[in-house]
Tab-separated table of C-alpha atoms in Angstrom:
chain	number	residue	atom	x	y	z
R	1202	HIS	CA	-0.291	0.116	-0.057
R	1203	ARG	CA	2.593	2.446	0.986
R	1204	LEU	CA	4.279	1.667	-2.627
R	1205	LEU	CA	1.121	2.360	-4.096
R	1206	CYS	CA	-0.191	5.297	-2.493
R	1207	PRO	CA	3.022	7.696	-2.383
R	1208	GLU	CA	0.798	10.744	-1.930
R	1209	ASN	CA	0.581	9.811	1.587
R	1210	GLN	CA	4.143	9.900	2.121
R	1211	SER	CA	6.639	12.127	3.311
R	1212	PRO	CA	9.173	13.970	0.899
R	1213	MET	CA	12.181	12.427	2.236
R	1214	TYR	CA	10.327	8.728	1.842
R	1215	LEU	CA	9.111	9.704	-1.765
R	1216	LEU	CA	13.184	11.049	-2.320
R	1217	HIS	CA	14.022	7.362	-0.790
R	1218	PHE	CA	11.513	5.415	-2.843
R	1219	LEU	CA	12.867	7.288	-6.220
R	1220	PHE	CA	16.673	6.044	-5.304
R	1221	LEU	CA	14.964	2.640	-4.892
R	1222	ALA	CA	13.193	2.739	-8.145
R	1223	VAL	CA	16.487	3.856	-10.677
R	1224	ALA	CA	18.778	1.201	-8.545
R	1225	LEU	CA	16.264	-1.289	-9.519
R	1226	LEU	CA	16.435	-0.235	-12.919
R	1227	LEU	CA	20.128	0.030	-13.238
R	1228	VAL	CA	20.197	-3.240	-11.742
R	1229	ARG	CA	18.181	-4.719	-14.280
R	1230	PHE	CA	20.370	-3.249	-16.521
R	1231	ALA	CA	23.696	-4.544	-15.451
R	1232	ALA	CA	22.078	-8.013	-15.469
R	1233	THR	CA	20.631	-7.709	-19.037
R	1234	ALA	CA	23.178	-5.939	-20.712
R	1235	HIS	CA	25.212	-7.757	-23.512
R	1236	PRO	CA	28.899	-7.115	-23.796
R	1237	GLY	CA	30.348	-6.349	-26.507
R	1238	VAL	CA	33.096	-8.658	-28.616
R	1239	GLY	CA	34.050	-5.995	-31.534
R	1240	LEU	CA	37.941	-5.547	-31.217
R	1241	VAL	CA	39.716	-5.414	-34.870
R	1242	GLU	CA	43.034	-4.399	-36.044
R	1243	ASP	CA	43.458	-2.559	-39.259
R	1244	SER	CA	46.771	-2.438	-41.765
R	1245	ARG	CA	48.419	0.805	-40.034
R	1246	GLY	CA	48.315	-1.009	-36.579
R	1247	ASN	CA	44.947	1.220	-35.429
R	1248	VAL	CA	43.051	-0.830	-32.867
R	1249	TYR	CA	39.311	-0.360	-33.008
R	1250	TYR	CA	36.976	-1.635	-30.083
R	1251	THR	CA	33.255	-0.687	-29.096
R	1252	ASP	CA	31.709	0.307	-25.599
R	1253	LEU	CA	28.313	-0.161	-26.667
R	1254	VAL	CA	27.692	3.342	-26.991
R	1255	HIS	CA	30.710	4.392	-29.108
R	1256	VAL	CA	32.882	2.765	-31.587
R	1257	TRP	CA	36.567	3.440	-30.509
R	1258	LYS	CA	40.150	4.480	-32.058
R	1259	ILE	CA	43.460	3.531	-30.579
R	1260	SER	CA	46.130	4.721	-32.693
R	1261	PRO	CA	49.803	3.438	-32.860
R	1262	ASP	CA	51.115	5.924	-30.298
R	1263	GLY	CA	48.024	5.347	-28.081
R	1264	ARG	CA	45.831	8.305	-28.857
R	1265	LYS	CA	42.276	7.317	-28.081
R	1266	THR	CA	39.503	9.107	-30.445
R	1267	ILE	CA	35.771	8.120	-31.414
R	1268	ALA	CA	35.970	6.852	-34.862
R	1269	VAL	CA	32.243	5.984	-34.909
R	1270	ARG	CA	30.168	8.068	-32.656
R	1271	ASN	CA	26.441	6.743	-31.316
R	1272	ALA	CA	26.810	3.430	-32.822
R	1273	HIS	CA	25.481	0.138	-29.932
R	1274	THR	CA	27.075	-2.498	-31.867
R	1275	HIS	CA	28.130	-5.611	-30.540
R	1276	GLU	CA	30.644	-6.909	-33.709
R	1277	LEU	CA	32.816	-5.047	-36.062
R	1278	ALA	CA	34.798	-6.135	-39.017
R	1279	ILE	CA	37.349	-4.708	-41.253
R	1280	ASP	CA	38.288	-5.842	-44.341
R	1281	ALA	CA	41.442	-5.585	-46.814
R	1282	ALA	CA	40.924	-2.229	-47.711
R	1283	ASP	CA	40.474	-1.213	-44.188
R	1284	ASN	CA	37.039	-0.296	-44.160
R	1285	LEU	CA	35.381	-0.874	-40.796
R	1286	TYR	CA	32.065	-2.130	-40.639
R	1287	GLY	CA	29.726	-2.319	-37.212
R	1288	GLU	CA	25.828	-1.825	-36.573
R	1289	ASP	CA	23.461	0.333	-34.545
R	1290	LEU	CA	20.920	-1.415	-32.525
R	1291	VAL	CA	18.547	0.551	-31.023
R	1292	TYR	CA	15.938	-0.269	-28.310
R	1293	GLU	CA	12.501	1.811	-28.908
R	1294	GLY	CA	11.253	1.739	-25.466
R	1295	GLU	CA	8.919	-0.209	-22.972
R	1296	ALA	CA	6.280	1.432	-24.401
R	1297	LEU	CA	6.651	-0.226	-27.860
R	1298	ASN	CA	9.026	-2.796	-26.785
R	1299	ARG	CA	10.419	-3.163	-30.111
R	1300	TRP	CA	14.240	-2.959	-31.970
R	1301	HIS	CA	15.180	-1.307	-34.740
R	1302	HIS	CA	19.279	-1.307	-36.697
R	1303	ARG	CA	21.331	-0.102	-39.067
R	1304	ILE	CA	24.274	-1.185	-40.680
R	1305	TRP	CA	27.348	0.935	-41.046
R	1306	LYS	CA	30.660	1.545	-42.975
R	1307	ARG	CA	33.685	3.726	-41.909
R	1308	SER	CA	35.873	4.498	-44.755
R	1309	PRO	CA	39.982	4.849	-43.867
R	1310	ASP	CA	39.442	8.786	-44.143
R	1311	GLY	CA	36.477	8.614	-41.448
R	1312	ARG	CA	33.689	9.164	-43.586
R	1313	VAL	CA	30.927	7.392	-42.239
R	1314	THR	CA	28.173	6.264	-44.110
R	1315	ASP	CA	24.884	3.545	-44.106
R	1316	LEU	CA	24.981	0.336	-46.284
R	1317	PHE	CA	21.255	-0.713	-44.692
R	1318	GLY	CA	19.459	2.107	-43.011
R	1319	LYS	CA	16.822	1.895	-40.283
R	1320	ARG	CA	15.472	-1.395	-40.659
R	1321	ALA	CA	13.081	-3.228	-38.266
R	1322	GLY	CA	13.915	-6.074	-36.033
R	1323	PHE	CA	17.586	-7.612	-35.157
R	1324	ARG	CA	19.962	-8.093	-37.953
R	1325	ASN	CA	19.417	-11.657	-39.851
R	1326	ASP	CA	20.733	-10.762	-43.119
R	1327	HIS	CA	24.391	-9.415	-42.435
R	1328	GLY	CA	27.582	-10.898	-41.476
R	1329	PHE	CA	30.822	-8.958	-39.567
R	1330	VAL	CA	32.702	-12.350	-39.970
R	1331	ARG	CA	34.156	-12.373	-43.179
R	1332	ASP	CA	37.104	-13.636	-45.095
R	1333	ARG	CA	39.849	-11.803	-47.066
R	1334	ARG	CA	37.889	-12.178	-50.269
R	1335	GLY	CA	34.838	-10.446	-48.760
R	1336	THR	CA	32.734	-13.769	-47.976
R	1337	GLU	CA	30.143	-12.757	-44.963
R	1338	TYR	CA	29.511	-15.324	-42.377
R	1339	TRP	CA	26.597	-15.408	-39.461
R	1340	ILE	CA	24.868	-16.846	-37.376
R	1341	TYR	CA	20.802	-17.337	-38.045
R	1342	VAL	CA	18.255	-19.353	-35.968
R	1343	GLU	CA	15.193	-20.593	-37.330
R	1344	ASN	CA	12.032	-22.332	-35.444
R	1345	ASN	CA	14.336	-22.938	-32.511
R	1346	THR	CA	17.244	-24.225	-35.120
R	1347	CYS	CA	20.562	-23.042	-35.290
R	1348	LEU	CA	21.916	-22.343	-38.664
R	1349	LEU	CA	25.227	-20.798	-40.106
R	1350	ARG	CA	24.503	-18.315	-43.012
R	1351	LYS	CA	27.191	-17.227	-45.910
R	1352	ARG	CA	27.529	-14.660	-48.125
R	1353	THR	CA	29.251	-14.629	-50.981
R	1354	PRO	CA	31.190	-11.475	-52.813
R	1355	ASP	CA	28.591	-11.463	-55.561
R	1356	GLY	CA	25.501	-11.522	-53.239
R	1357	ARG	CA	24.875	-15.310	-53.536
R	1358	VAL	CA	23.582	-16.922	-49.848
R	1359	SER	CA	23.767	-20.343	-48.626
R	1360	THR	CA	23.200	-22.195	-45.557
R	1361	ILE	CA	26.464	-24.343	-44.078
R	1362	GLN	CA	25.326	-28.025	-43.339
R	1363	PRO	CA	27.521	-29.295	-40.666
R	1364	LYS	CA	27.636	-32.878	-40.208
R	1365	SER	CA	25.945	-33.074	-36.568
R	1366	PRO	CA	22.889	-30.558	-34.965
R	1367	LEU	CA	24.349	-27.174	-33.899
R	1368	PRO	CA	23.849	-25.987	-30.239
R	1369	ARG	CA	22.762	-22.289	-29.746
R	1370	LEU	CA	25.457	-20.714	-30.714
R	1371	SER	CA	26.647	-16.988	-29.104
R	1372	TRP	CA	29.574	-15.936	-31.177
R	1373	LEU	CA	31.352	-16.489	-34.462
R	1374	ALA	CA	34.960	-16.355	-35.891
R	1375	LEU	CA	36.601	-17.451	-38.889
R	1376	GLY	CA	40.375	-19.257	-38.995
R	1377	ALA	CA	43.201	-17.740	-40.887
R	1378	ASP	CA	42.907	-20.240	-43.133
R	1379	ASP	CA	39.586	-18.589	-44.445
R	1380	SER	CA	37.711	-21.957	-44.091
R	1381	THR	CA	37.563	-22.932	-40.550
R	1382	LEU	CA	35.029	-21.288	-38.561
R	1383	TYR	CA	34.649	-21.012	-34.510
R	1384	ALA	CA	32.028	-20.240	-32.371
R	1385	THR	CA	31.039	-20.120	-28.827
R	1386	ALA	CA	27.762	-21.578	-27.067
R	1387	GLY	CA	27.416	-19.941	-23.856
R	1388	HIS	CA	30.056	-22.301	-21.825
R	1389	ARG	CA	31.260	-24.635	-24.945
R	1390	LEU	CA	34.002	-23.596	-28.020
R	1391	TYR	CA	33.657	-25.323	-31.434
R	1392	ARG	CA	35.581	-25.699	-34.455
R	1393	ILE	CA	33.469	-26.352	-37.618
R	1394	ALA	CA	35.707	-27.560	-40.491
R	1395	ALA	CA	35.024	-26.538	-43.958
R	1396	ASP	CA	33.575	-30.415	-44.616
R	1397	GLY	CA	31.073	-29.573	-41.641
R	1398	THR	CA	32.818	-31.527	-38.840
R	1399	ILE	CA	31.882	-30.182	-35.511
R	1400	SER	CA	34.796	-30.361	-32.842
R	1401	LEU	CA	34.241	-29.268	-29.168
R	1402	LEU	CA	37.375	-27.980	-28.106
R	1403	LEU	CA	37.024	-26.245	-24.806
R	1404	ARG	CA	34.238	-26.744	-21.894
R	1405	HIS	CA	33.870	-24.216	-19.400
R	1406	GLU	CA	33.190	-25.283	-15.636
R	1407	ARG	CA	30.056	-23.154	-15.543
R	1408	ALA	CA	27.473	-23.821	-18.120
R	1409	GLU	CA	25.302	-20.655	-17.088
R	1410	GLY	CA	25.287	-17.383	-19.643
R	1411	HIS	CA	28.164	-15.829	-21.542
R	1412	ALA	CA	30.764	-17.939	-20.049
R	1413	LEU	CA	33.113	-17.924	-23.340
R	1414	MET	CA	32.703	-14.702	-25.353
R	1415	GLY	CA	34.897	-13.072	-27.801
R	1416	ILE	CA	37.305	-15.428	-30.131
R	1417	TRP	CA	40.849	-14.960	-32.209
R	1418	PRO	CA	42.030	-17.636	-34.323
R	1419	ALA	CA	45.795	-16.682	-34.969
R	1420	PRO	CA	47.800	-17.681	-37.690
R	1421	ASP	CA	49.582	-20.670	-36.156
R	1422	GLY	CA	45.895	-22.468	-35.694
R	1423	THR	CA	45.822	-22.048	-32.508
R	1424	VAL	CA	42.712	-19.978	-30.909
R	1425	TYR	CA	42.815	-17.234	-28.106
R	1426	VAL	CA	38.982	-17.050	-26.324
R	1427	ALA	CA	38.214	-14.150	-23.921
R	1428	ASP	CA	36.622	-16.559	-20.558
R	1429	TYR	CA	34.081	-13.695	-19.099
R	1430	HIS	CA	32.978	-15.653	-16.133
R	1431	GLY	CA	36.301	-17.249	-15.697
R	1432	GLN	CA	38.342	-13.658	-16.113
R	1433	THR	CA	40.910	-15.311	-18.242
R	1434	VAL	CA	41.873	-15.485	-21.355
R	1435	ASN	CA	42.832	-18.929	-22.535
R	1436	ARG	CA	44.651	-20.145	-26.048
R	1437	VAL	CA	43.869	-23.560	-27.226
R	1438	PHE	CA	45.708	-25.719	-28.738
R	1439	THR	CA	45.193	-27.328	-31.909
R	1440	ASN	CA	45.781	-31.076	-29.925
R	1441	GLY	CA	43.197	-29.809	-27.249
R	1442	ASN	CA	45.939	-28.571	-24.838
R	1443	VAL	CA	44.582	-25.222	-23.231
R	1444	THR	CA	47.228	-22.639	-21.306
R	1445	LEU	CA	46.466	-19.651	-19.471
R	1446	VAL	CA	47.232	-16.281	-20.899
R	1447	THR	CA	46.044	-13.828	-18.723
R	1448	ARG	CA	43.816	-13.061	-15.691
R	1449	THR	CA	41.818	-10.189	-14.983
R	1450	LYS	CA	41.715	-8.150	-12.052
R	1451	PRO	CA	38.995	-8.555	-9.526
R	1452	ASN	CA	35.578	-7.105	-10.924
R	1453	TRP	CA	36.526	-6.852	-14.198
R	1454	PHE	CA	35.496	-9.519	-17.188
R	1455	PRO	CA	36.800	-9.857	-20.689
R	1456	SER	CA	34.642	-10.037	-23.422
R	1457	ALA	CA	36.977	-9.367	-26.612
R	1458	VAL	CA	40.870	-10.458	-27.142
R	1459	LEU	CA	42.708	-9.907	-30.211
R	1460	LEU	CA	46.617	-10.390	-30.815
R	1461	ALA	CA	48.100	-7.622	-32.902
R	1462	ARG	CA	50.352	-7.851	-35.137
R	1463	ASN	CA	53.080	-6.801	-33.088
R	1464	GLY	CA	52.649	-8.986	-30.474
R	1465	ALA	CA	50.768	-7.285	-28.191
R	1466	LEU	CA	47.338	-8.298	-26.265
R	1467	TRP	CA	44.344	-6.262	-26.533
R	1468	LEU	CA	41.278	-7.182	-24.119
R	1469	THR	CA	38.377	-5.397	-23.725
R	1470	GLU	CA	37.092	-5.726	-20.172
R	1471	TYR	CA	33.610	-4.714	-18.372
R	1472	ASN	CA	32.971	-4.600	-14.779
R	1473	SER	CA	29.305	-5.498	-12.995
R	1474	THR	CA	28.241	-1.584	-13.424
R	1475	ASN	CA	29.010	-2.090	-16.847
R	1476	GLN	CA	32.109	0.136	-17.225
R	1477	VAL	CA	34.023	-0.871	-20.331
R	1478	ARG	CA	38.110	-0.390	-20.751
R	1479	LEU	CA	40.428	-1.331	-23.294
R	1480	LYS	CA	43.527	-3.272	-22.038
R	1481	ARG	CA	46.820	-3.670	-23.947
R	1482	ILE	CA	49.608	-6.101	-22.668
R	1483	SER	CA	52.633	-5.236	-24.636
R	1484	PRO	CA	54.764	-8.384	-25.430
R	1485	ASP	CA	57.657	-6.916	-22.771
R	1486	GLY	CA	54.407	-7.751	-20.547
R	1487	LYS	CA	53.500	-4.173	-19.601
R	1488	THR	CA	50.019	-2.924	-19.420
R	1489	ARG	CA	48.472	0.556	-20.371
R	1490	LEU	CA	44.638	0.682	-19.978
R	1491	PHE	CA	42.459	2.921	-22.153
């Protein structure tokens, strides 16, 4: 009754009630927010990452600037010409309870244009995982069945047929051979070979939520994966061995990983209040936060 009838309460109580309501909304947002895995490097050594508000650029000299303003994107892609791609996913509020999105492209000179303007719903026909020829790959769910789609540069769309059913996948990456796909499914990491064979590479001890997130296949065939719940980055070898690469500090959780051309390891990290930071670990072990 006290909550339903605030007009009977003192101003101090109303202030406390308002504070509680805002706090609950923040907790709800923090609990349902979906960390981004967008973290890429261009041919000039510039690193781009998303904090779900803007897309940021870190130049080789360490200067941080906004590359794409007001873009709520979870994934990023960069092509052979250093064009950067992402989306802007917008929730239209609880009254409408619907989403819309657009797909944008940023050219190396900083010009941002839309590949697709405002479209209703979620993206289901465009992939941010692509090979050097420009073939796109993405995860598609149809009638509770998880599928993998691809589009070749000439526009042909097809469905990849694995040799066994796919679980509900979370994130996707393409190996350096341009034929092997890697995917996380909550607490598991899979390899999907060109012939459709699926191999389980890693199983997380905690089978909940987004335990395993960003994937970075290295040129030597090993795979780096961000273990969000475990607060670690692990390296998975072709023989199945797993080694610890780094561990994040308390209250920080890795969502994306990138091994740069100069050997530096980059991580996107979130904390429990959805603050986002970028970490660079140089080959000599020195750490810098952005």
